[in-house]
Amino acid sequence: MPYEIDETHDPKLESWVESANDPETDFPIQNLPLFERRVDAVGGTFSSPCIRIGNFALDIMSYNSILCDDTREDENEHPIPPEDEEEFVSGFNVHDMLANGDPRQIRKKASWLLRRGNKLLQEHEFRDEILIPMEKIIADRPRIIGDYTDFYASVHHATNVGTMFRPDNPLLPNYKWIPVGYHGRASSVVASGTPIVRPSGQLSPAEEGGTPSFGPCKLLDYELELGMVVGRGNELGKPISVAEAEEHMLGVCLLNDWSARDMQKWEYVPLGPFLAKNFATSVSPYIVTMEALAPFRCPAYRRPEGDPSPLPHLFDERDQKLGGIDITLEVHLSSQQMREQGMKPIRLSKGSFKDMYWTLSQMLTHHASGGCNMQPGDLLGSGTVSGPLRENRGSLLELTWDGDPFSNPPKPLPGTQRTPIKLPTGEERKFLADGDEVILKGYCEREGFRRIGFGECRGIIEPAAVS
Ligand code: CA
């Protein structure tokens, strides 16, 4: 069960992979996220499923082909866990693994294999073919991603953005009843580190009733989000209940929903985001499993008095009690000038996923509630993660905005009035410039447990292809 804390979360657990015991690492033995490494071979590129441990990747297929037989023959000397079957997990990529195996066992087995004292792999003659240093491999975009949907689950983000455009009526009447979302574009979901070409498109007219123009986006932005990867799908026509939704989740990653605000403003009525969002979405390669997140669960967002309770099909007692996840999320930025002058990136914001109005279970349940069939590898973006404070705002659209709906009484709402962010070079930013690199980071900390992290999700803005 994804909520349960067991011996794999024991903070005292250490690995014989020494880099995993570094207190600073995102990838101790308590984490063990899945990822796919890119393998360039004769006949093309393929991916191989791996588990990240410290500064190494455990290659699952190599483990299966080299070690499984040994494991069985060597049963007395190195007892295998009772639930272990013939292979670590079957399949040639994560998609096959999800379809054929029980991905929930993967982390458990890896925890057993990699913990201090287990010599099976540590002393194996082919260890170096199974455990590969990260500097020798490329962590790719998870190839399992099929469809992509993006939600809008932070009430703080929705209120901020709504206030800019509809000061008297920031939240539309549906917001507190349904987790609002739209179907995105999976083909342009890219791995962290992939350069992001500034999109061109129709930009909103300067004045109401004016003529739009076509050209490079002038108001390019990022959105700090969490991506949830579906593990087990549902049949067409058979919804997923909130109570069972977590059983359908593989894990979560960092997600940057790059956004062209001047295109978005013009095109979003009446059918929602389109080209303003579909040019690129970056994801971190590591899928932190729901099991690894068990110690960091928290109650669902406490709705303020007067807000409606979710309708029965989106309400579950356990989800209300433990449906939140306390993941700290940060945005960092470095400009080209900063990098040239050897400056470190600066942090723009810091927030927590626990501030989201809707839980991941509610989003997944809502998505499938009409009968939509979710597939293994479907990616669900949470929507921009913003909290109640200015420093919690997960996009430049909000960070550089002058209006503050949380002051009391609310300030006048100047719409597009903006205060730029000052960079250490003296440069200013209201939105992203070419050469800017945006770095998302995420981690979980709780007293009595080992800190786990998500790695990074990076992207540098390149000049537009069409001017
Ligand atoms: Ca978004």
Short mmCIF file of C-alpha atoms and ligand atoms in Angstrom, two decimals:
data_model
loop_
_atom_site.label_atom_id
_atom_site.label_comp_id
_atom_site.label_asym_id
_atom_site.label_seq_id
_atom_site.Cartn_x
_atom_site.Cartn_y
_atom_site.Cartn_z
CA MET A 1 0.00 0.00 0.00
CA PRO A 2 1.45 3.34 -0.99
CA TYR A 3 0.74 4.99 2.38
CA GLU A 4 2.49 2.37 4.49
CA ILE A 5 5.83 2.95 6.14
CA ASP A 6 7.99 -0.18 6.36
CA GLU A 7 11.58 -1.25 6.91
CA THR A 8 12.67 0.24 3.52
CA HIS A 9 12.07 3.70 5.04
CA ASP A 10 14.19 3.03 8.16
CA PRO A 11 16.46 6.10 8.42
CA LYS A 12 19.27 3.90 9.77
CA LEU A 13 19.34 1.81 6.59
CA GLU A 14 22.59 2.26 4.66
CA SER A 15 23.85 1.01 1.32
CA TRP A 16 27.15 -0.55 0.33
CA VAL A 17 27.06 2.03 -2.49
CA GLU A 18 28.80 4.65 -0.36
CA SER A 19 27.63 7.71 -2.32
CA ALA A 20 24.07 6.82 -1.28
CA ASN A 21 25.02 7.42 2.37
CA ASP A 22 26.03 11.05 1.76
CA PRO A 23 23.58 13.15 3.81
CA GLU A 24 23.35 15.60 0.87
CA THR A 25 22.32 13.06 -1.77
CA ASP A 26 18.85 13.06 -3.27
CA PHE A 27 19.17 9.32 -3.80
CA PRO A 28 19.74 7.38 -0.56
CA ILE A 29 18.63 3.75 -0.29
CA GLN A 30 15.28 4.99 1.11
CA ASN A 31 14.46 6.58 -2.29
CA LEU A 32 15.40 4.31 -5.24
CA PRO A 33 13.52 6.08 -8.06
CA LEU A 34 13.05 4.49 -11.46
CA PHE A 35 14.40 6.02 -14.63
CA GLU A 36 15.30 5.11 -18.18
CA ARG A 37 18.80 5.48 -19.55
CA ARG A 38 19.39 6.11 -23.21
CA VAL A 39 21.32 3.41 -24.99
CA ASP A 40 22.66 4.15 -28.47
CA ALA A 41 23.19 0.90 -30.30
CA VAL A 42 23.41 -0.46 -33.82
CA GLY A 43 19.91 -0.19 -35.23
CA GLY A 44 18.91 2.85 -33.20
CA THR A 45 18.37 4.23 -29.77
CA PHE A 46 16.52 2.38 -27.07
CA SER A 47 16.04 2.82 -23.37
CA SER A 48 16.89 0.60 -20.47
CA PRO A 49 15.09 0.80 -17.12
CA CYS A 50 17.28 1.65 -14.15
CA ILE A 51 17.13 2.49 -10.47
CA ARG A 52 19.09 5.45 -9.15
CA ILE A 53 21.18 4.83 -6.03
CA GLY A 54 23.67 7.50 -4.90
CA ASN A 55 25.81 8.37 -7.93
CA PHE A 56 25.05 5.08 -9.69
CA ALA A 57 22.39 3.47 -11.85
CA LEU A 58 21.33 -0.11 -11.26
CA ASP A 59 20.49 -1.49 -14.69
CA ILE A 60 17.50 -3.76 -14.23
CA MET A 61 17.85 -5.74 -17.46
CA SER A 62 21.53 -6.49 -16.80
CA TYR A 63 20.60 -7.57 -13.31
CA ASN A 64 17.97 -9.91 -14.69
CA SER A 65 20.23 -11.48 -17.28
CA ILE A 66 23.35 -11.80 -15.14
CA LEU A 67 22.18 -12.30 -11.60
CA CYS A 68 18.83 -14.03 -11.56
CA ASP A 69 20.16 -17.51 -12.16
CA ASP A 70 22.88 -16.99 -9.58
CA THR A 71 20.29 -15.85 -7.10
CA ARG A 72 18.34 -19.03 -7.40
CA GLU A 73 21.38 -21.35 -7.29
CA ASP A 74 22.81 -19.43 -4.39
CA GLU A 75 19.63 -19.46 -2.39
CA ASN A 76 21.11 -20.74 0.85
CA GLU A 77 23.97 -18.33 0.98
CA HIS A 78 21.98 -15.28 -0.15
CA PRO A 79 18.35 -15.86 0.67
CA ILE A 80 16.08 -14.01 -1.71
CA PRO A 81 13.07 -12.16 -0.35
CA PRO A 82 10.06 -14.47 -0.03
CA GLU A 83 8.02 -12.50 -2.57
CA ASP A 84 10.84 -12.64 -5.11
CA GLU A 85 10.07 -14.37 -8.36
CA GLU A 86 12.26 -15.50 -11.17
CA GLU A 87 13.29 -12.10 -12.34
CA PHE A 88 13.73 -8.74 -10.73
CA VAL A 89 10.89 -7.66 -12.93
CA SER A 90 10.18 -8.73 -16.48
CA GLY A 91 10.15 -6.59 -19.60
CA PHE A 92 12.54 -4.63 -21.74
CA ASN A 93 11.48 -1.16 -20.68
CA VAL A 94 9.46 0.45 -17.96
CA HIS A 95 6.31 0.19 -20.03
CA ASP A 96 6.69 -3.61 -20.26
CA MET A 97 7.50 -3.75 -16.60
CA LEU A 98 4.27 -1.97 -15.78
CA ALA A 99 2.28 -4.20 -18.05
CA ASN A 100 3.89 -7.49 -16.99
CA GLY A 101 5.15 -7.11 -13.48
CA ASP A 102 4.33 -5.55 -10.18
CA PRO A 103 6.35 -2.34 -10.12
CA ARG A 104 5.69 -2.05 -6.39
CA GLN A 105 8.12 -4.91 -5.78
CA ILE A 106 10.94 -3.19 -7.63
CA ARG A 107 11.87 -0.78 -4.87
CA LYS A 108 11.61 -3.47 -2.23
CA LYS A 109 13.95 -5.79 -4.08
CA ALA A 110 16.41 -3.02 -4.86
CA SER A 111 16.42 -2.02 -1.18
CA TRP A 112 17.31 -5.57 -0.21
CA LEU A 113 19.98 -5.96 -2.90
CA LEU A 114 21.70 -2.64 -2.22
CA ARG A 115 21.68 -2.50 1.56
CA ARG A 116 24.87 -2.81 3.53
CA GLY A 117 25.69 -6.42 4.29
CA ASN A 118 24.17 -7.93 1.15
CA LYS A 119 27.20 -9.15 -0.84
CA LEU A 120 25.30 -10.73 -3.73
CA LEU A 121 25.81 -7.87 -6.17
CA GLN A 122 28.57 -6.07 -4.28
CA GLU A 123 31.00 -8.95 -4.76
CA HIS A 124 29.73 -10.18 -8.12
CA GLU A 125 32.32 -10.44 -10.91
CA PHE A 126 30.02 -8.59 -13.31
CA ARG A 127 28.99 -5.89 -10.84
CA ASP A 128 30.29 -3.11 -13.07
CA GLU A 129 27.92 -4.13 -15.86
CA ILE A 130 24.94 -3.88 -13.53
CA LEU A 131 25.88 -0.88 -11.42
CA ILE A 132 26.98 1.95 -13.71
CA PRO A 133 28.35 5.37 -12.67
CA MET A 134 25.89 8.14 -13.59
CA GLU A 135 28.57 10.12 -15.43
CA LYS A 136 28.75 7.30 -17.98
CA ILE A 137 25.05 7.33 -18.90
CA ILE A 138 22.28 9.63 -20.06
CA ALA A 139 19.11 9.73 -17.99
CA ASP A 140 16.40 10.11 -20.62
CA ARG A 141 12.84 11.30 -20.63
CA PRO A 142 10.71 8.37 -19.44
CA ARG A 143 9.67 6.73 -22.70
CA ILE A 144 6.62 5.32 -21.03
CA ILE A 145 4.93 8.72 -21.24
CA GLY A 146 2.01 8.26 -23.61
CA ASP A 147 -0.67 10.83 -23.01
CA TYR A 148 -0.20 14.03 -21.06
CA THR A 149 -2.81 16.02 -19.12
CA ASP A 150 -2.21 19.18 -17.14
CA PHE A 151 -4.32 20.20 -14.15
CA TYR A 152 -4.71 23.52 -12.32
CA ALA A 153 -4.87 22.25 -8.75
CA SER A 154 -3.36 25.13 -6.76
CA VAL A 155 -6.08 27.47 -5.59
CA HIS A 156 -3.37 30.06 -4.88
CA HIS A 157 -2.14 29.93 -8.47
CA ALA A 158 -5.68 29.93 -9.87
CA THR A 159 -6.62 32.90 -7.65
CA ASN A 160 -3.50 34.88 -8.58
CA VAL A 161 -3.94 34.32 -12.31
CA GLY A 162 -7.70 34.78 -12.18
CA THR A 163 -7.30 38.04 -10.28
CA MET A 164 -5.04 39.47 -13.01
CA PHE A 165 -7.65 38.91 -15.68
CA ARG A 166 -10.94 38.98 -13.74
CA PRO A 167 -10.36 41.10 -10.61
CA ASP A 168 -13.95 40.83 -9.42
CA ASN A 169 -14.32 37.14 -10.13
CA PRO A 170 -10.93 35.40 -9.94
CA LEU A 171 -12.15 31.83 -9.46
CA LEU A 172 -14.71 30.51 -11.91
CA PRO A 173 -17.70 28.70 -10.34
CA ASN A 174 -16.41 25.21 -11.23
CA TYR A 175 -13.03 25.54 -9.50
CA LYS A 176 -13.98 24.18 -6.08
CA TRP A 177 -16.04 21.35 -7.57
CA ILE A 178 -13.85 19.81 -10.26
CA PRO A 179 -10.09 19.53 -10.62
CA VAL A 180 -9.82 21.71 -13.75
CA GLY A 181 -7.47 20.44 -16.45
CA TYR A 182 -6.81 20.15 -20.18
CA HIS A 183 -5.33 17.53 -22.47
CA GLY A 184 -1.73 18.43 -23.29
CA ARG A 185 0.75 17.21 -25.84
CA ALA A 186 2.98 14.21 -25.04
CA SER A 187 5.26 14.43 -28.10
CA SER A 188 6.91 17.61 -26.81
CA VAL A 189 7.55 16.31 -23.29
CA VAL A 190 11.34 16.42 -23.08
CA ALA A 191 14.03 15.31 -20.66
CA SER A 192 15.67 17.72 -18.26
CA GLY A 193 18.58 19.43 -20.03
CA THR A 194 16.91 19.61 -23.45
CA PRO A 195 17.22 23.18 -24.80
CA ILE A 196 13.89 25.02 -25.12
CA VAL A 197 13.45 27.01 -28.34
CA ARG A 198 11.48 30.19 -27.75
CA PRO A 199 8.17 29.63 -29.52
CA SER A 200 6.67 31.93 -32.13
CA GLY A 201 2.96 32.38 -32.42
CA GLN A 202 0.03 34.76 -32.55
CA LEU A 203 0.49 37.28 -29.80
CA SER A 204 -2.42 39.02 -28.16
CA PRO A 205 -3.26 42.50 -29.51
CA ALA A 206 -1.87 45.37 -27.43
CA GLU A 207 -5.36 46.82 -27.04
CA GLU A 208 -8.75 45.23 -26.88
CA GLY A 209 -10.17 44.98 -30.39
CA GLY A 210 -6.70 45.40 -31.92
CA THR A 211 -4.89 43.18 -34.40
CA PRO A 212 -2.72 40.29 -33.19
CA SER A 213 0.79 39.83 -34.54
CA PHE A 214 2.86 36.74 -35.33
CA GLY A 215 6.36 36.50 -33.94
CA PRO A 216 8.58 35.22 -31.13
CA CYS A 217 6.88 35.06 -27.75
CA LYS A 218 7.80 38.07 -25.64
CA LEU A 219 6.34 36.83 -22.36
CA LEU A 220 7.96 33.40 -21.94
CA ASP A 221 7.45 31.80 -18.55
CA TYR A 222 7.95 28.58 -16.61
CA GLU A 223 5.46 26.78 -14.39
CA LEU A 224 6.71 24.77 -11.41
CA GLU A 225 4.70 21.56 -11.30
CA LEU A 226 4.77 17.97 -10.17
CA GLY A 227 4.15 15.24 -12.76
CA MET A 228 2.43 12.01 -11.74
CA VAL A 229 3.06 8.91 -13.84
CA VAL A 230 0.26 6.35 -14.00
CA GLY A 231 1.33 2.79 -13.20
CA ARG A 232 -1.74 0.65 -13.76
CA GLY A 233 -4.46 1.74 -16.16
CA ASN A 234 -8.22 1.20 -16.15
CA GLU A 235 -10.47 -0.24 -18.79
CA LEU A 236 -12.46 2.07 -21.01
CA GLY A 237 -15.78 2.77 -19.34
CA LYS A 238 -14.59 1.67 -15.89
CA PRO A 239 -13.80 4.64 -13.62
CA ILE A 240 -11.26 4.65 -10.79
CA SER A 241 -12.50 5.38 -7.27
CA VAL A 242 -10.64 7.84 -5.02
CA ALA A 243 -10.02 5.05 -2.53
CA GLU A 244 -8.18 2.95 -5.12
CA ALA A 245 -6.57 5.77 -7.12
CA GLU A 246 -3.17 5.50 -5.43
CA GLU A 247 -2.94 1.88 -6.54
CA HIS A 248 -2.84 3.23 -10.11
CA MET A 249 0.08 5.60 -9.50
CA LEU A 250 3.69 4.70 -10.19
CA GLY A 251 5.28 7.86 -8.84
CA VAL A 252 6.05 11.51 -9.37
CA CYS A 253 8.68 13.68 -11.06
CA LEU A 254 9.37 17.39 -11.49
CA LEU A 255 7.65 19.08 -14.42
CA ASN A 256 8.11 22.48 -16.04
CA ASP A 257 5.11 23.54 -18.10
CA TRP A 258 6.80 26.22 -20.24
CA SER A 259 4.20 28.86 -21.08
CA ALA A 260 3.99 31.63 -23.70
CA ARG A 261 1.81 34.13 -21.85
CA ASP A 262 1.16 36.49 -24.79
CA MET A 263 0.03 33.53 -26.92
CA GLN A 264 -1.97 32.05 -24.05
CA LYS A 265 -3.92 35.23 -23.37
CA TRP A 266 -5.06 35.45 -27.00
CA GLU A 267 -5.85 31.80 -27.68
CA TYR A 268 -7.23 30.35 -24.44
CA VAL A 269 -10.85 31.43 -24.95
CA PRO A 270 -13.00 29.36 -25.25
CA LEU A 271 -11.19 26.01 -25.43
CA GLY A 272 -8.20 26.52 -23.13
CA PRO A 273 -4.44 26.30 -23.63
CA PHE A 274 -3.09 25.19 -27.02
CA LEU A 275 0.09 26.48 -28.72
CA ALA A 276 1.04 28.54 -25.66
CA LYS A 277 1.83 25.25 -23.94
CA ASN A 278 2.53 22.60 -26.55
CA PHE A 279 6.01 23.66 -27.70
CA ALA A 280 7.74 22.00 -24.74
CA THR A 281 7.24 20.47 -21.31
CA SER A 282 10.36 19.43 -19.38
CA VAL A 283 10.43 16.57 -16.89
CA SER A 284 13.07 15.30 -14.50
CA PRO A 285 14.07 11.74 -15.40
CA TYR A 286 13.54 10.16 -11.99
CA ILE A 287 10.17 8.74 -11.05
CA VAL A 288 10.06 8.81 -7.25
CA THR A 289 7.67 6.01 -6.37
CA MET A 290 4.59 6.47 -4.21
CA GLU A 291 6.16 3.91 -1.83
CA ALA A 292 9.24 6.10 -1.32
CA LEU A 293 6.94 9.03 -0.49
CA ALA A 294 5.05 7.21 2.28
CA PRO A 295 6.79 8.99 5.20
CA PHE A 296 5.97 12.40 3.74
CA ARG A 297 2.21 12.07 3.44
CA CYS A 298 0.04 14.69 5.09
CA PRO A 299 -3.64 15.63 5.20
CA ALA A 300 -5.29 16.95 2.06
CA TYR A 301 -5.51 20.75 1.84
CA ARG A 302 -7.81 22.11 4.51
CA ARG A 303 -10.54 23.95 2.66
CA PRO A 304 -11.46 27.30 4.18
CA GLU A 305 -14.80 27.59 5.88
CA GLY A 306 -17.53 28.20 3.36
CA ASP A 307 -15.89 26.13 0.60
CA PRO A 308 -17.95 23.17 -0.55
CA SER A 309 -16.96 19.64 0.42
CA PRO A 310 -15.92 17.56 -2.61
CA LEU A 311 -18.78 15.61 -4.17
CA PRO A 312 -18.99 12.00 -2.91
CA HIS A 313 -17.16 10.51 -5.92
CA LEU A 314 -14.16 12.74 -5.12
CA PHE A 315 -14.28 12.21 -1.37
CA ASP A 316 -12.52 9.49 0.59
CA GLU A 317 -11.70 9.57 4.31
CA ARG A 318 -8.19 8.18 3.92
CA ASP A 319 -7.49 10.55 1.02
CA GLN A 320 -8.57 13.47 3.21
CA LYS A 321 -6.29 12.23 5.98
CA LEU A 322 -3.20 11.30 3.93
CA GLY A 323 -3.82 12.45 0.35
CA GLY A 324 -1.39 15.37 0.58
CA ILE A 325 2.37 15.05 0.07
CA ASP A 326 4.82 17.44 1.70
CA ILE A 327 7.31 17.94 -1.12
CA THR A 328 9.35 21.14 -1.04
CA LEU A 329 9.67 22.57 -4.52
CA GLU A 330 12.08 25.29 -5.62
CA VAL A 331 12.78 27.31 -8.76
CA HIS A 332 16.29 28.58 -9.50
CA LEU A 333 17.42 30.77 -12.39
CA SER A 334 20.74 31.60 -14.01
CA SER A 335 21.17 33.98 -16.92
CA GLN A 336 23.84 33.54 -19.57
CA GLN A 337 25.72 36.52 -18.08
CA MET A 338 25.57 34.96 -14.62
CA ARG A 339 27.08 31.74 -15.95
CA GLU A 340 29.75 33.62 -17.89
CA GLN A 341 30.70 35.46 -14.69
CA GLY A 342 30.81 32.22 -12.72
CA MET A 343 27.79 33.09 -10.57
CA LYS A 344 25.59 30.44 -9.05
CA PRO A 345 21.88 30.31 -9.95
CA ILE A 346 19.59 32.32 -7.64
CA ARG A 347 16.49 30.89 -6.03
CA LEU A 348 13.30 32.55 -7.23
CA SER A 349 10.73 30.71 -5.13
CA LYS A 350 10.08 27.90 -2.69
CA GLY A 351 6.75 26.22 -1.99
CA SER A 352 5.21 22.92 -0.98
CA PHE A 353 3.00 20.45 -2.78
CA LYS A 354 0.93 20.17 0.41
CA ASP A 355 -0.71 23.50 -0.50
CA MET A 356 -2.57 22.00 -3.49
CA TYR A 357 -6.37 22.27 -3.38
CA TRP A 358 -6.87 18.86 -5.00
CA THR A 359 -5.04 15.61 -4.19
CA LEU A 360 -3.42 13.48 -6.88
CA SER A 361 -6.09 10.84 -6.22
CA GLN A 362 -8.87 13.35 -6.83
CA MET A 363 -7.22 14.43 -10.10
CA LEU A 364 -6.82 10.86 -11.35
CA THR A 365 -10.33 9.88 -10.26
CA HIS A 366 -11.83 12.92 -11.92
CA HIS A 367 -9.89 12.21 -15.13
CA ALA A 368 -11.31 8.69 -15.34
CA SER A 369 -14.73 9.45 -13.86
CA GLY A 370 -16.42 9.65 -17.23
CA GLY A 371 -14.89 6.35 -18.29
CA CYS A 372 -11.66 7.62 -19.86
CA ASN A 373 -9.12 4.80 -19.92
CA MET A 374 -5.83 5.79 -18.28
CA GLN A 375 -2.78 3.96 -19.59
CA PRO A 376 0.46 2.89 -17.91
CA GLY A 377 2.83 5.82 -18.43
CA ASP A 378 0.23 8.55 -18.72
CA LEU A 379 1.60 11.80 -17.32
CA LEU A 380 -0.61 14.07 -15.21
CA GLY A 381 0.76 17.53 -14.44
CA SER A 382 -0.48 19.00 -11.14
CA GLY A 383 -0.71 22.59 -12.32
CA THR A 384 1.55 25.35 -11.07
CA VAL A 385 2.44 24.82 -7.42
CA SER A 386 1.94 28.16 -5.67
CA GLY A 387 1.32 28.79 -1.98
CA PRO A 388 -0.18 31.62 0.03
CA LEU A 389 2.97 33.79 0.21
CA ARG A 390 4.69 35.76 -2.52
CA GLU A 391 7.82 33.58 -2.12
CA ASN A 392 5.66 30.51 -2.84
CA ARG A 393 4.65 31.63 -6.34
CA GLY A 394 5.57 29.03 -8.95
CA SER A 395 5.66 31.18 -12.11
CA LEU A 396 7.06 34.56 -13.18
CA LEU A 397 3.53 35.59 -14.14
CA GLU A 398 2.77 35.57 -10.41
CA LEU A 399 6.21 36.46 -8.98
CA THR A 400 6.64 39.73 -10.86
CA TRP A 401 3.00 40.74 -10.49
CA ASP A 402 2.29 43.77 -8.35
CA GLY A 403 -1.21 42.87 -7.24
CA ASP A 404 -1.52 40.95 -4.01
CA PRO A 405 -4.88 39.29 -3.41
CA PHE A 406 -3.73 38.01 -0.02
CA SER A 407 -3.20 41.40 1.56
CA ASN A 408 -6.02 42.53 3.77
CA PRO A 409 -7.95 44.41 2.53
CA PRO A 410 -7.11 43.31 -1.03
CA LYS A 411 -5.03 45.81 -2.93
CA PRO A 412 -6.24 47.34 -6.18
CA LEU A 413 -5.48 44.95 -8.98
CA PRO A 414 -3.42 46.58 -11.65
CA GLY A 415 -3.57 43.71 -14.16
CA THR A 416 -0.26 43.79 -15.98
CA GLN A 417 1.72 46.09 -13.67
CA ARG A 418 4.98 44.27 -12.94
CA THR A 419 8.03 44.69 -10.77
CA PRO A 420 11.04 42.99 -12.34
CA ILE A 421 13.27 40.56 -10.47
CA LYS A 422 16.82 41.85 -10.13
CA LEU A 423 19.63 39.43 -10.95
CA PRO A 424 23.10 39.69 -9.34
CA THR A 425 24.53 40.92 -12.68
CA GLY A 426 22.20 43.95 -12.59
CA GLU A 427 19.98 42.39 -15.26
CA GLU A 428 16.21 42.48 -14.70
CA ARG A 429 13.56 39.93 -15.55
CA LYS A 430 9.80 40.18 -15.85
CA PHE A 431 9.77 37.09 -18.07
CA LEU A 432 12.48 34.76 -19.44
CA ALA A 433 15.25 35.98 -21.75
CA ASP A 434 17.21 33.89 -24.25
CA GLY A 435 20.05 32.11 -22.47
CA ASP A 436 18.18 31.89 -19.15
CA GLU A 437 18.32 28.51 -17.49
CA VAL A 438 15.45 27.47 -15.21
CA ILE A 439 16.22 24.75 -12.66
CA LEU A 440 13.47 23.04 -10.66
CA LYS A 441 14.38 21.10 -7.52
CA GLY A 442 12.29 19.00 -5.18
CA TYR A 443 12.88 17.15 -1.93
CA CYS A 444 11.10 15.71 1.10
CA GLU A 445 12.25 16.14 4.68
CA ARG A 446 10.66 14.98 7.91
CA GLU A 447 12.11 14.47 11.33
CA GLY A 448 12.81 10.81 12.00
CA PHE A 449 13.17 9.97 8.28
CA ARG A 450 15.86 10.13 5.64
CA ARG A 451 15.66 13.09 3.27
CA ILE A 452 14.92 12.05 -0.31
CA GLY A 453 15.10 14.21 -3.43
CA PHE A 454 13.95 14.38 -7.02
CA GLY A 455 17.15 15.55 -8.72
CA GLU A 456 16.67 18.50 -11.05
CA CYS A 457 14.62 19.57 -14.04
CA ARG A 458 16.63 21.98 -16.21
CA GLY A 459 16.09 23.87 -19.45
CA ILE A 460 17.92 26.73 -21.21
CA ILE A 461 15.99 29.11 -23.46
CA GLU A 462 17.30 29.29 -27.04
CA PRO A 463 16.37 32.04 -29.51
CA ALA A 464 13.23 31.62 -31.59
CA ALA A 465 13.55 29.70 -34.85
CA VAL A 466 11.27 32.12 -36.70
CA SER A 467 11.48 35.86 -36.25
CA CA B 1 0.37 24.33 -16.18
#
